[in-house]
PDB file of C-alpha atoms in Angstrom:
ATOM      1  CA  LEU K  16      51.225  14.983  21.092  1.00 49.00           C
ATOM      2  CA  ALA K  17      53.854  16.672  23.243  1.00 52.00           C
ATOM      3  CA  VAL K  18      53.210  19.958  21.452  1.00 46.00           C
ATOM      4  CA  VAL K  19      49.459  19.667  22.072  1.00 43.00           C
ATOM      5  CA  VAL K  20      49.992  18.943  25.765  1.00 46.00           C
ATOM      6  CA  ALA K  21      52.337  21.912  26.041  1.00 50.00           C
ATOM      7  CA  LEU K  22      49.757  24.227  24.474  1.00 47.00           C
ATOM      8  CA  LEU K  23      46.835  23.129  26.659  1.00 48.00           C
ATOM      9  CA  PRO K  24      47.570  25.534  29.548  1.00 55.00           C
ATOM     10  CA  LEU K  25      47.844  28.403  27.076  1.00 50.00           C
ATOM     11  CA  ALA K  26      44.538  27.469  25.420  1.00 48.00           C
ATOM     12  CA  GLY K  27      42.856  27.320  28.808  1.00 49.00           C
ATOM     13  CA  SER K  28      44.165  30.721  29.812  1.00 48.00           C
ATOM     14  CA  ARG K  29      42.945  32.265  26.585  1.00 48.00           C
ATOM     15  CA  ARG K  30      39.501  30.758  27.039  1.00 51.00           C
ATOM     16  CA  ALA K  31      39.279  31.984  30.624  1.00 52.00           C
ATOM     17  CA  LYS K  32      39.570  35.589  29.483  1.00 64.00           C
ATOM     18  CA  GLY K  33      36.172  35.317  27.789  1.00 68.00           C
ATOM     19  CA  CYS K  34      34.821  37.267  24.834  1.00 68.00           C
ATOM     20  CA  ALA K  35      35.647  40.866  24.182  1.00 70.00           C
ATOM     21  CA  PRO K  36      32.752  43.247  24.984  1.00 65.00           C
ATOM     22  CA  GLY K  37      30.068  43.036  22.328  1.00 66.00           C
ATOM     23  CA  LYS K  38      31.647  40.009  20.624  1.00 66.00           C
ATOM     24  CA  SER K  39      29.486  37.239  22.082  1.00 71.00           C
ATOM     25  CA  HIS K  40      26.839  35.896  19.702  1.00 73.00           C
ATOM     26  CA  TYR K  41      24.564  35.022  22.631  1.00 80.00           C
ATOM     27  CA  ASN K  42      21.884  37.624  23.321  1.00 76.00           C
ATOM     28  CA  LEU K  43      20.818  37.224  26.936  1.00 78.00           C
ATOM     29  CA  SER K  44      20.108  40.840  27.840  1.00 78.00           C
ATOM     30  CA  HIS K  45      16.389  40.041  28.209  1.00 77.00           C
ATOM     31  CA  LEU K  46      17.054  37.688  31.149  1.00 68.00           C
ATOM     32  CA  CYS K  47      17.280  40.280  33.882  1.00 61.00           C
ATOM     33  CA  ALA K  48      14.784  39.227  36.585  1.00 66.00           C
ATOM     34  CA  PRO K  49      15.907  39.338  40.233  1.00 62.00           C
ATOM     35  CA  GLU K  50      17.663  36.159  41.337  1.00 66.00           C
ATOM     36  CA  ARG K  51      14.688  35.118  43.495  1.00 58.00           C
ATOM     37  CA  GLN K  52      12.548  34.763  40.315  1.00 56.00           C
ATOM     38  CA  MET K  53       9.284  35.086  42.194  1.00 58.00           C
ATOM     39  CA  GLN K  54       7.093  35.653  39.147  1.00 62.00           C
ATOM     40  CA  ILE K  55       3.969  33.466  39.094  1.00 61.00           C
ATOM     41  CA  GLY K  56       2.832  32.534  35.607  1.00 57.00           C
ATOM     42  CA  PRO K  57       5.659  33.473  33.245  1.00 70.00           C
ATOM     43  CA  MET K  58       8.662  31.236  32.788  1.00 77.00           C
ATOM     44  CA  GLN K  59      11.481  31.923  35.204  1.00 80.00           C
ATOM     45  CA  ASP K  60      14.748  33.244  33.787  1.00 82.00           C
ATOM     46  CA  ASP K  61      16.581  30.005  34.594  1.00 84.00           C
ATOM     47  CA  GLU K  62      13.966  28.063  32.626  1.00 87.00           C
ATOM     48  CA  MET K  63      14.204  30.456  29.694  1.00 86.00           C
ATOM     49  CA  LEU K  64      17.975  30.122  29.756  1.00 90.00           C
ATOM     50  CA  LEU K  65      17.610  26.349  29.417  1.00 91.00           C
ATOM     51  CA  ILE K  66      15.220  26.750  26.483  1.00 94.00           C
ATOM     52  CA  TYR K  67      17.540  29.322  24.902  1.00 94.00           C
ATOM     53  CA  ALA K  68      20.522  26.961  25.096  1.00 94.00           C
ATOM     54  CA  PHE K  69      18.469  24.017  23.802  1.00 96.00           C
ATOM     55  CA  ILE K  70      17.340  25.992  20.756  1.00 96.00           C
ATOM     56  CA  ARG K  71      20.886  27.098  19.987  1.00 95.00           C
ATOM     57  CA  VAL K  72      22.231  23.543  20.265  1.00 95.00           C
ATOM     58  CA  THR K  73      19.477  21.924  18.173  1.00 96.00           C
ATOM     59  CA  ARG K  74      19.058  24.892  15.788  1.00 97.00           C
ATOM     60  CA  SER K  75      15.321  24.835  16.377  1.00 97.00           C
ATOM     61  CA  ALA K  76      14.257  27.725  14.176  1.00 98.00           C
ATOM     62  CA  ARG K  77      10.479  27.323  14.113  1.00 98.00           C
ATOM     63  CA  VAL K  78       8.733  27.626  17.478  1.00 98.00           C
ATOM     64  CA  LEU K  79       5.064  27.499  18.472  1.00 97.00           C
ATOM     65  CA  GLU K  80       3.874  28.482  21.937  1.00 95.00           C
ATOM     66  CA  LEU K  81       0.431  28.009  23.453  1.00 94.00           C
ATOM     67  CA  GLY K  82       0.019  30.753  26.024  1.00 88.00           C
ATOM     68  CA  GLY K  83       1.871  33.999  25.495  1.00 81.00           C
ATOM     69  CA  GLN K  84       0.760  36.181  28.391  1.00 76.00           C
ATOM     70  CA  LEU K  85       3.118  39.190  28.631  1.00 77.00           C
ATOM     71  CA  GLY K  86       5.432  38.083  25.832  1.00 80.00           C
ATOM     72  CA  GLY K  87       8.465  37.094  27.898  1.00 81.00           C
ATOM     73  CA  SER K  88       8.807  33.607  26.438  1.00 89.00           C
ATOM     74  CA  ALA K  89       8.341  34.930  22.891  1.00 93.00           C
ATOM     75  CA  ARG K  90      11.117  37.449  23.517  1.00 92.00           C
ATOM     76  CA  ASN K  91      13.334  34.576  24.604  1.00 93.00           C
ATOM     77  CA  PHE K  92      12.439  32.501  21.535  1.00 94.00           C
ATOM     78  CA  LEU K  93      13.181  35.426  19.220  1.00 96.00           C
ATOM     79  CA  ALA K  94      16.572  35.954  20.851  1.00 94.00           C
ATOM     80  CA  ALA K  95      17.417  32.245  20.706  1.00 94.00           C
ATOM     81  CA  THR K  96      16.400  31.792  17.055  1.00 96.00           C
ATOM     82  CA  ARG K  97      18.100  34.962  15.855  1.00 93.00           C
ATOM     83  CA  GLY K  98      20.125  34.246  12.741  1.00 93.00           C
ATOM     84  CA  LEU K  99      18.708  30.766  12.169  1.00 96.00           C
ATOM     85  CA  PRO K 100      17.383  30.146   8.633  1.00 97.00           C
ATOM     86  CA  GLY K 101      13.590  30.351   8.527  1.00 97.00           C
ATOM     87  CA  ALA K 102      13.299  31.464  12.132  1.00 98.00           C
ATOM     88  CA  THR K 103       9.637  32.054  13.057  1.00 98.00           C
ATOM     89  CA  VAL K 104       7.888  32.246  16.411  1.00 97.00           C
ATOM     90  CA  TYR K 105       4.121  31.670  16.664  1.00 97.00           C
ATOM     91  CA  THR K 106       2.192  32.709  19.771  1.00 95.00           C
ATOM     92  CA  VAL K 107      -1.391  31.503  20.364  1.00 95.00           C
ATOM     93  CA  ASP K 108      -3.386  33.078  23.173  1.00 93.00           C
ATOM     94  CA  LEU K 109      -6.950  34.061  24.019  1.00 91.00           C
ATOM     95  CA  ILE K 110      -5.753  37.607  24.685  1.00 88.00           C
ATOM     96  CA  ARG K 111      -4.013  39.793  22.163  1.00 90.00           C
ATOM     97  CA  VAL K 112      -0.238  39.467  22.433  1.00 89.00           C
ATOM     98  CA  ARG K 113       1.822  42.199  20.815  1.00 91.00           C
ATOM     99  CA  SER K 114       4.069  41.046  17.984  1.00 94.00           C
ATOM    100  CA  GLN K 115       7.692  41.793  18.828  1.00 93.00           C
ATOM    101  CA  ALA K 116       9.320  41.240  15.436  1.00 95.00           C
ATOM    102  CA  ALA K 117       8.564  40.685  11.783  1.00 96.00           C
ATOM    103  CA  ASN K 118       8.977  36.936  12.285  1.00 97.00           C
ATOM    104  CA  HIS K 119       6.740  36.839  15.371  1.00 97.00           C
ATOM    105  CA  VAL K 120       3.247  35.698  14.368  1.00 96.00           C
ATOM    106  CA  THR K 121       0.597  36.253  17.032  1.00 96.00           C
ATOM    107  CA  LEU K 122      -2.773  34.499  16.873  1.00 95.00           C
ATOM    108  CA  LYS K 123      -5.589  35.720  19.122  1.00 94.00           C
ATOM    109  CA  GLN K 124      -7.729  32.595  19.199  1.00 92.00           C
ATOM    110  CA  ASP K 125      -8.671  29.504  21.127  1.00 92.00           C
ATOM    111  CA  ALA K 126      -5.997  26.829  20.664  1.00 92.00           C
ATOM    112  CA  THR K 127      -8.738  24.302  19.865  1.00 92.00           C
ATOM    113  CA  GLN K 128      -9.218  26.236  16.610  1.00 93.00           C
ATOM    114  CA  LEU K 129      -5.583  25.968  15.539  1.00 94.00           C
ATOM    115  CA  THR K 130      -4.985  24.557  12.066  1.00 95.00           C
ATOM    116  CA  ALA K 131      -1.887  23.601  10.107  1.00 96.00           C
ATOM    117  CA  ALA K 132      -2.434  26.660   7.924  1.00 97.00           C
ATOM    118  CA  ASP K 133      -1.958  28.895  10.992  1.00 97.00           C
ATOM    119  CA  VAL K 134       1.703  27.822  11.073  1.00 97.00           C
ATOM    120  CA  HIS K 135       2.009  28.050   7.265  1.00 97.00           C
ATOM    121  CA  ASN K 136       1.858  24.247   6.866  1.00 97.00           C
ATOM    122  CA  LEU K 137       5.529  23.969   7.774  1.00 98.00           C
ATOM    123  CA  PRO K 138       7.096  21.658  10.377  1.00 98.00           C
ATOM    124  CA  ILE K 139       7.583  22.963  13.913  1.00 98.00           C
ATOM    125  CA  ASP K 140      10.890  22.356  15.683  1.00 98.00           C
ATOM    126  CA  LEU K 141       9.778  23.173  19.230  1.00 98.00           C
ATOM    127  CA  VAL K 142       6.331  23.482  20.810  1.00 97.00           C
ATOM    128  CA  LEU K 143       5.879  25.173  24.188  1.00 95.00           C
ATOM    129  CA  LEU K 144       2.719  23.989  25.947  1.00 94.00           C
ATOM    130  CA  ASP K 145       1.754  26.465  28.644  1.00 88.00           C
ATOM    131  CA  CYS K 146      -1.973  27.150  28.290  1.00 87.00           C
ATOM    132  CA  HIS K 147      -3.193  24.926  31.182  1.00 86.00           C
ATOM    133  CA  HIS K 148      -6.090  23.530  29.136  1.00 91.00           C
ATOM    134  CA  TYR K 149      -6.044  19.792  28.446  1.00 94.00           C
ATOM    135  CA  ASN K 150      -8.350  19.655  25.407  1.00 93.00           C
ATOM    136  CA  ALA K 151      -6.645  22.610  23.712  1.00 92.00           C
ATOM    137  CA  THR K 152      -3.221  21.083  24.278  1.00 95.00           C
ATOM    138  CA  ILE K 153      -4.126  17.630  22.955  1.00 95.00           C
ATOM    139  CA  HIS K 154      -6.031  19.122  20.005  1.00 94.00           C
ATOM    140  CA  THR K 155      -3.009  21.169  18.973  1.00 95.00           C
ATOM    141  CA  LEU K 156      -0.666  18.212  19.192  1.00 96.00           C
ATOM    142  CA  ARG K 157      -2.967  15.957  17.177  1.00 96.00           C
ATOM    143  CA  VAL K 158      -3.559  18.558  14.478  1.00 96.00           C
ATOM    144  CA  LEU K 159       0.149  19.155  14.029  1.00 97.00           C
ATOM    145  CA  ARG K 160       1.087  15.477  14.236  1.00 96.00           C
ATOM    146  CA  SER K 161      -1.544  14.346  11.730  1.00 96.00           C
ATOM    147  CA  ALA K 162      -0.397  17.062   9.314  1.00 97.00           C
ATOM    148  CA  GLY K 163       3.203  15.901   9.618  1.00 97.00           C
ATOM    149  CA  LEU K 164       4.283  19.148  11.280  1.00 98.00           C
ATOM    150  CA  ILE K 165       5.380  17.428  14.490  1.00 97.00           C
ATOM    151  CA  ARG K 166       8.201  15.167  13.368  1.00 95.00           C
ATOM    152  CA  ALA K 167      10.599  12.717  14.966  1.00 92.00           C
ATOM    153  CA  ASN K 168      12.995  15.522  15.878  1.00 93.00           C
ATOM    154  CA  THR K 169      10.371  17.945  17.209  1.00 97.00           C
ATOM    155  CA  THR K 170      10.749  18.855  20.874  1.00 97.00           C
ATOM    156  CA  LEU K 171       7.795  19.450  23.176  1.00 97.00           C
ATOM    157  CA  ALA K 172       8.358  21.712  26.172  1.00 96.00           C
ATOM    158  CA  LEU K 173       5.766  21.779  28.948  1.00 95.00           C
ATOM    159  CA  HIS K 174       5.913  24.496  31.573  1.00 89.00           C
ATOM    160  CA  ASP K 175       4.714  24.362  35.202  1.00 83.00           C
ATOM    161  CA  THR K 176       5.198  20.608  35.593  1.00 86.00           C
ATOM    162  CA  GLY K 177       6.894  20.827  38.988  1.00 80.00           C
ATOM    163  CA  LEU K 178       5.746  20.906  42.591  1.00 78.00           C
ATOM    164  CA  HIS K 179       5.700  23.866  44.949  1.00 71.00           C
ATOM    165  CA  GLN K 180       6.552  23.729  48.623  1.00 65.00           C
ATOM    166  CA  VAL K 181       3.570  25.215  50.452  1.00 65.00           C
ATOM    167  CA  SER K 182       5.857  26.903  52.950  1.00 58.00           C
ATOM    168  CA  ARG K 183       7.557  28.800  50.136  1.00 57.00           C
ATOM    169  CA  ASP K 184       4.430  29.504  48.097  1.00 59.00           C
ATOM    170  CA  PRO K 185       1.655  30.445  50.569  1.00 56.00           C
ATOM    171  CA  ALA K 186      -0.598  31.604  47.709  1.00 59.00           C
ATOM    172  CA  HIS K 187      -1.434  27.961  47.052  1.00 57.00           C
ATOM    173  CA  LYS K 188      -3.069  27.715  50.483  1.00 55.00           C
ATOM    174  CA  ARG K 189      -5.833  29.997  49.244  1.00 52.00           C
ATOM    175  CA  ARG K 190      -6.623  27.877  46.177  1.00 53.00           C
ATOM    176  CA  PRO K 191      -9.441  25.392  46.854  1.00 47.00           C
ATOM    177  CA  ASP K 192      -8.723  23.456  43.635  1.00 49.00           C
ATOM    178  CA  VAL K 193      -5.069  22.769  44.416  1.00 51.00           C
ATOM    179  CA  LEU K 194      -3.916  19.138  44.366  1.00 55.00           C
ATOM    180  CA  ARG K 195      -1.892  18.013  47.342  1.00 56.00           C
ATOM    181  CA  ALA K 196       0.927  15.916  45.930  1.00 56.00           C
ATOM    182  CA  GLN K 197       2.496  14.889  49.238  1.00 60.00           C
ATOM    183  CA  PRO K 198       2.769  16.458  52.682  1.00 61.00           C
ATOM    184  CA  GLY K 199       4.011  19.993  52.296  1.00 65.00           C
ATOM    185  CA  PHE K 200       3.808  20.054  48.488  1.00 69.00           C
ATOM    186  CA  VAL K 201       1.200  20.998  45.899  1.00 72.00           C
ATOM    187  CA  VAL K 202       0.961  20.434  42.158  1.00 76.00           C
ATOM    188  CA  HIS K 203       1.599  23.772  40.508  1.00 71.00           C
ATOM    189  CA  GLU K 204      -0.412  23.014  37.334  1.00 77.00           C
ATOM    190  CA  LEU K 205      -2.172  19.679  36.924  1.00 83.00           C
ATOM    191  CA  VAL K 206      -2.898  19.819  33.165  1.00 90.00           C
ATOM    192  CA  GLU K 207       0.700  19.854  31.990  1.00 90.00           C
ATOM    193  CA  ARG K 208       1.580  16.943  34.281  1.00 89.00           C
ATOM    194  CA  LEU K 209      -1.336  14.933  32.875  1.00 92.00           C
ATOM    195  CA  VAL K 210      -0.239  15.677  29.303  1.00 95.00           C
ATOM    196  CA  VAL K 211       3.297  14.532  30.107  1.00 94.00           C
ATOM    197  CA  GLU K 212       2.011  11.199  31.434  1.00 94.00           C
ATOM    198  CA  ASP K 213      -0.287  10.697  28.441  1.00 95.00           C
ATOM    199  CA  LEU K 214       2.541  11.342  26.002  1.00 96.00           C
ATOM    200  CA  ARG K 215       4.815   8.969  27.905  1.00 94.00           C
ATOM    201  CA  THR K 216       2.286   6.135  27.985  1.00 95.00           C
ATOM    202  CA  VAL K 217      -0.046   6.381  24.972  1.00 95.00           C
ATOM    203  CA  GLY K 218       1.423   9.077  22.728  1.00 95.00           C
ATOM    204  CA  ILE K 219      -0.277  11.953  20.954  1.00 95.00           C
ATOM    205  CA  ASP K 220      -3.003   9.923  19.255  1.00 93.00           C
ATOM    206  CA  GLY K 221      -3.708   7.795  22.337  1.00 93.00           C
ATOM    207  CA  SER K 222      -2.951   4.511  20.564  1.00 94.00           C
ATOM    208  CA  GLY K 223       0.285   3.714  22.356  1.00 92.00           C
ATOM    209  CA  ARG K 224       2.091   3.082  19.064  1.00 92.00           C
ATOM    210  CA  GLU K 225       4.534   5.870  19.815  1.00 92.00           C
ATOM    211  CA  ARG K 226       5.678   7.192  23.142  1.00 93.00           C
ATOM    212  CA  TRP K 227       7.559  10.270  24.191  1.00 96.00           C
ATOM    213  CA  ALA K 228      10.591  10.307  26.456  1.00 95.00           C
ATOM    214  CA  ALA K 229      10.837  13.047  29.060  1.00 95.00           C
ATOM    215  CA  ILE K 230      13.468  14.890  31.015  1.00 93.00           C
ATOM    216  CA  HIS K 231      12.233  16.974  33.936  1.00 91.00           C
ATOM    217  CA  ALA K 232      14.030  20.177  34.867  1.00 83.00           C
ATOM    218  CA  HIS K 233      12.545  20.329  38.368  1.00 78.00           C
ATOM    219  CA  ARG K 234      13.757  21.464  41.750  1.00 75.00           C
ATOM    220  CA  ASP K 235      10.834  20.671  43.996  1.00 67.00           C
ATOM    221  CA  VAL K 236      12.799  20.783  47.238  1.00 66.00           C
ATOM    222  CA  VAL K 237      14.629  24.100  47.538  1.00 64.00           C
ATOM    223  CA  ALA K 238      17.600  24.086  49.894  1.00 66.00           C
ATOM    224  CA  GLU K 239      17.566  26.228  52.983  1.00 68.00           C
ATOM    225  CA  GLY K 240      19.350  29.495  52.352  1.00 64.00           C
ATOM    226  CA  ASP K 241      18.668  29.429  48.616  1.00 61.00           C
ATOM    227  CA  VAL K 242      17.292  32.755  47.405  1.00 57.00           C
ATOM    228  CA  LEU K 243      15.120  30.809  44.952  1.00 61.00           C
ATOM    229  CA  GLN K 244      11.722  30.306  46.544  1.00 63.00           C
ATOM    230  CA  PHE K 245      10.336  27.769  44.088  1.00 66.00           C
ATOM    231  CA  ARG K 246      10.886  26.293  40.642  1.00 67.00           C
ATOM    232  CA  HIS K 247       7.830  26.096  38.385  1.00 76.00           C
ATOM    233  CA  GLY K 248       9.243  23.139  36.492  1.00 82.00           C
ATOM    234  CA  LEU K 249       9.972  22.493  32.827  1.00 90.00           C
ATOM    235  CA  THR K 250       9.684  19.162  31.014  1.00 93.00           C
ATOM    236  CA  LEU K 251      11.297  18.510  27.633  1.00 96.00           C
ATOM    237  CA  MET K 252      10.000  15.619  25.527  1.00 96.00           C
ATOM    238  CA  GLN K 253      11.001  13.919  22.295  1.00 95.00           C
ATOM    239  CA  LEU K 254       9.812  10.776  20.558  1.00 94.00           C
ATOM    240  CA  ASP K 255      11.269   7.728  22.273  1.00 91.00           C
ATOM    241  CA  ARG K 256      13.397   6.218  19.527  1.00 84.00           C
ATOM    242  CA  ALA K 257      16.670   4.329  19.424  1.00 79.00           C
ATOM    243  CA  LEU K 258      19.798   5.561  17.734  1.00 73.00           C
ATOM    244  CA  ASP K 259      20.739   3.452  14.719  1.00 70.00           C
ATOM    245  CA  ASN K 260      23.707   1.810  16.423  1.00 65.00           C
ATOM    246  CA  GLU K 261      23.526  -1.367  14.300  1.00 64.00           C
ATOM    247  CA  LEU K 262      24.233   0.735  11.221  1.00 65.00           C
ATOM    248  CA  LEU K 263      27.245   2.256  12.943  1.00 62.00           C
ATOM    249  CA  ARG K 264      28.630  -1.099  14.041  1.00 63.00           C
ATOM    250  CA  SER K 265      28.209  -2.581  10.563  1.00 65.00           C
ATOM    251  CA  TYR K 266      30.523   0.016   9.076  1.00 61.00           C
ATOM    252  CA  THR K 267      33.873  -1.689   8.537  1.00 55.00           C
ATOM    253  CA  GLY K 268      36.742   0.205   9.989  1.00 55.00           C
ATOM    254  CA  ILE K 269      34.941   1.359  13.110  1.00 57.00           C
ATOM    255  CA  GLY K 270      35.487  -0.729  16.204  1.00 57.00           C
ATOM    256  CA  VAL K 271      33.308  -0.345  19.262  1.00 58.00           C
ATOM    257  CA  ASP K 272      35.306  -0.724  22.455  1.00 61.00           C
ATOM    258  CA  THR K 273      33.040  -2.238  25.094  1.00 58.00           C
ATOM    259  CA  GLY K 274      35.798  -2.745  27.674  1.00 60.00           C
ATOM    260  CA  PRO K 275      36.527  -0.607  30.727  1.00 65.00           C
ATOM    261  CA  GLY K 276      37.822   2.865  30.128  1.00 59.00           C
ATOM    262  CA  THR K 277      37.236   6.529  30.560  1.00 58.00           C
ATOM    263  CA  GLY K 278      37.872   7.693  27.028  1.00 58.00           C
ATOM    264  CA  GLY K 279      36.285  10.872  25.817  1.00 59.00           C
ATOM    265  CA  ALA K 280      36.863  14.524  25.377  1.00 60.00           C
ATOM    266  CA  SER K 281      35.423  17.608  26.936  1.00 59.00           C
ATOM    267  CA  GLY K 282      35.416  21.085  25.495  1.00 57.00           C
TER     268      GLY K 282
END
């Protein structure tokens, strides 16, 4: 133990130096927007960075996105899934989206026409919902779930689920259909927020037999002096299910310490 403790400062100093040029296996060169990230519509670079990291951690190789627009999110998916076995990115949009790689499948069609065959009848690891159309979104989820292509470990990502401060996004003042969430704030996109609530309360099929847990990557109130003007908002969802802790506790030889303590390790 004394040897390990003695080596810790050395290990930290080596880590602090970082990777040699060109040696990092993370490809983030496509995330180069100005820090203000003022783009309306596409995912902001910070949001794409979160998705990138999530894919790398979970090894989510097969991705489907509804709404491709200019191809920025697909570029991020392709970078994140690079090197993963079976990596494939599917983009569905009403407009033609240019394919950016051999494993980038683009489908110019209404999402309400999507079938399991369109994704080669293989399970999807992550679904990005960003088409702002309720019926198309629910149809896609039900088609994939009924075909067994959305599984217990599939992640759903919904973009534009946050609020915008009117003072920082004056364009919303000109939209007659905008929903006022609270004084000074507007709902950026209503559809995705409705889908999140439906998944949380009644699930994909509407029966309530399964529900989806959500984590919201929002920053509705932007601090004064922050160059960021607004955050569109990203919600990640997975089936709400318990870890099999009873199985772990039943294994002889493993004790579960429920007393006070701060045990743990950090990389």
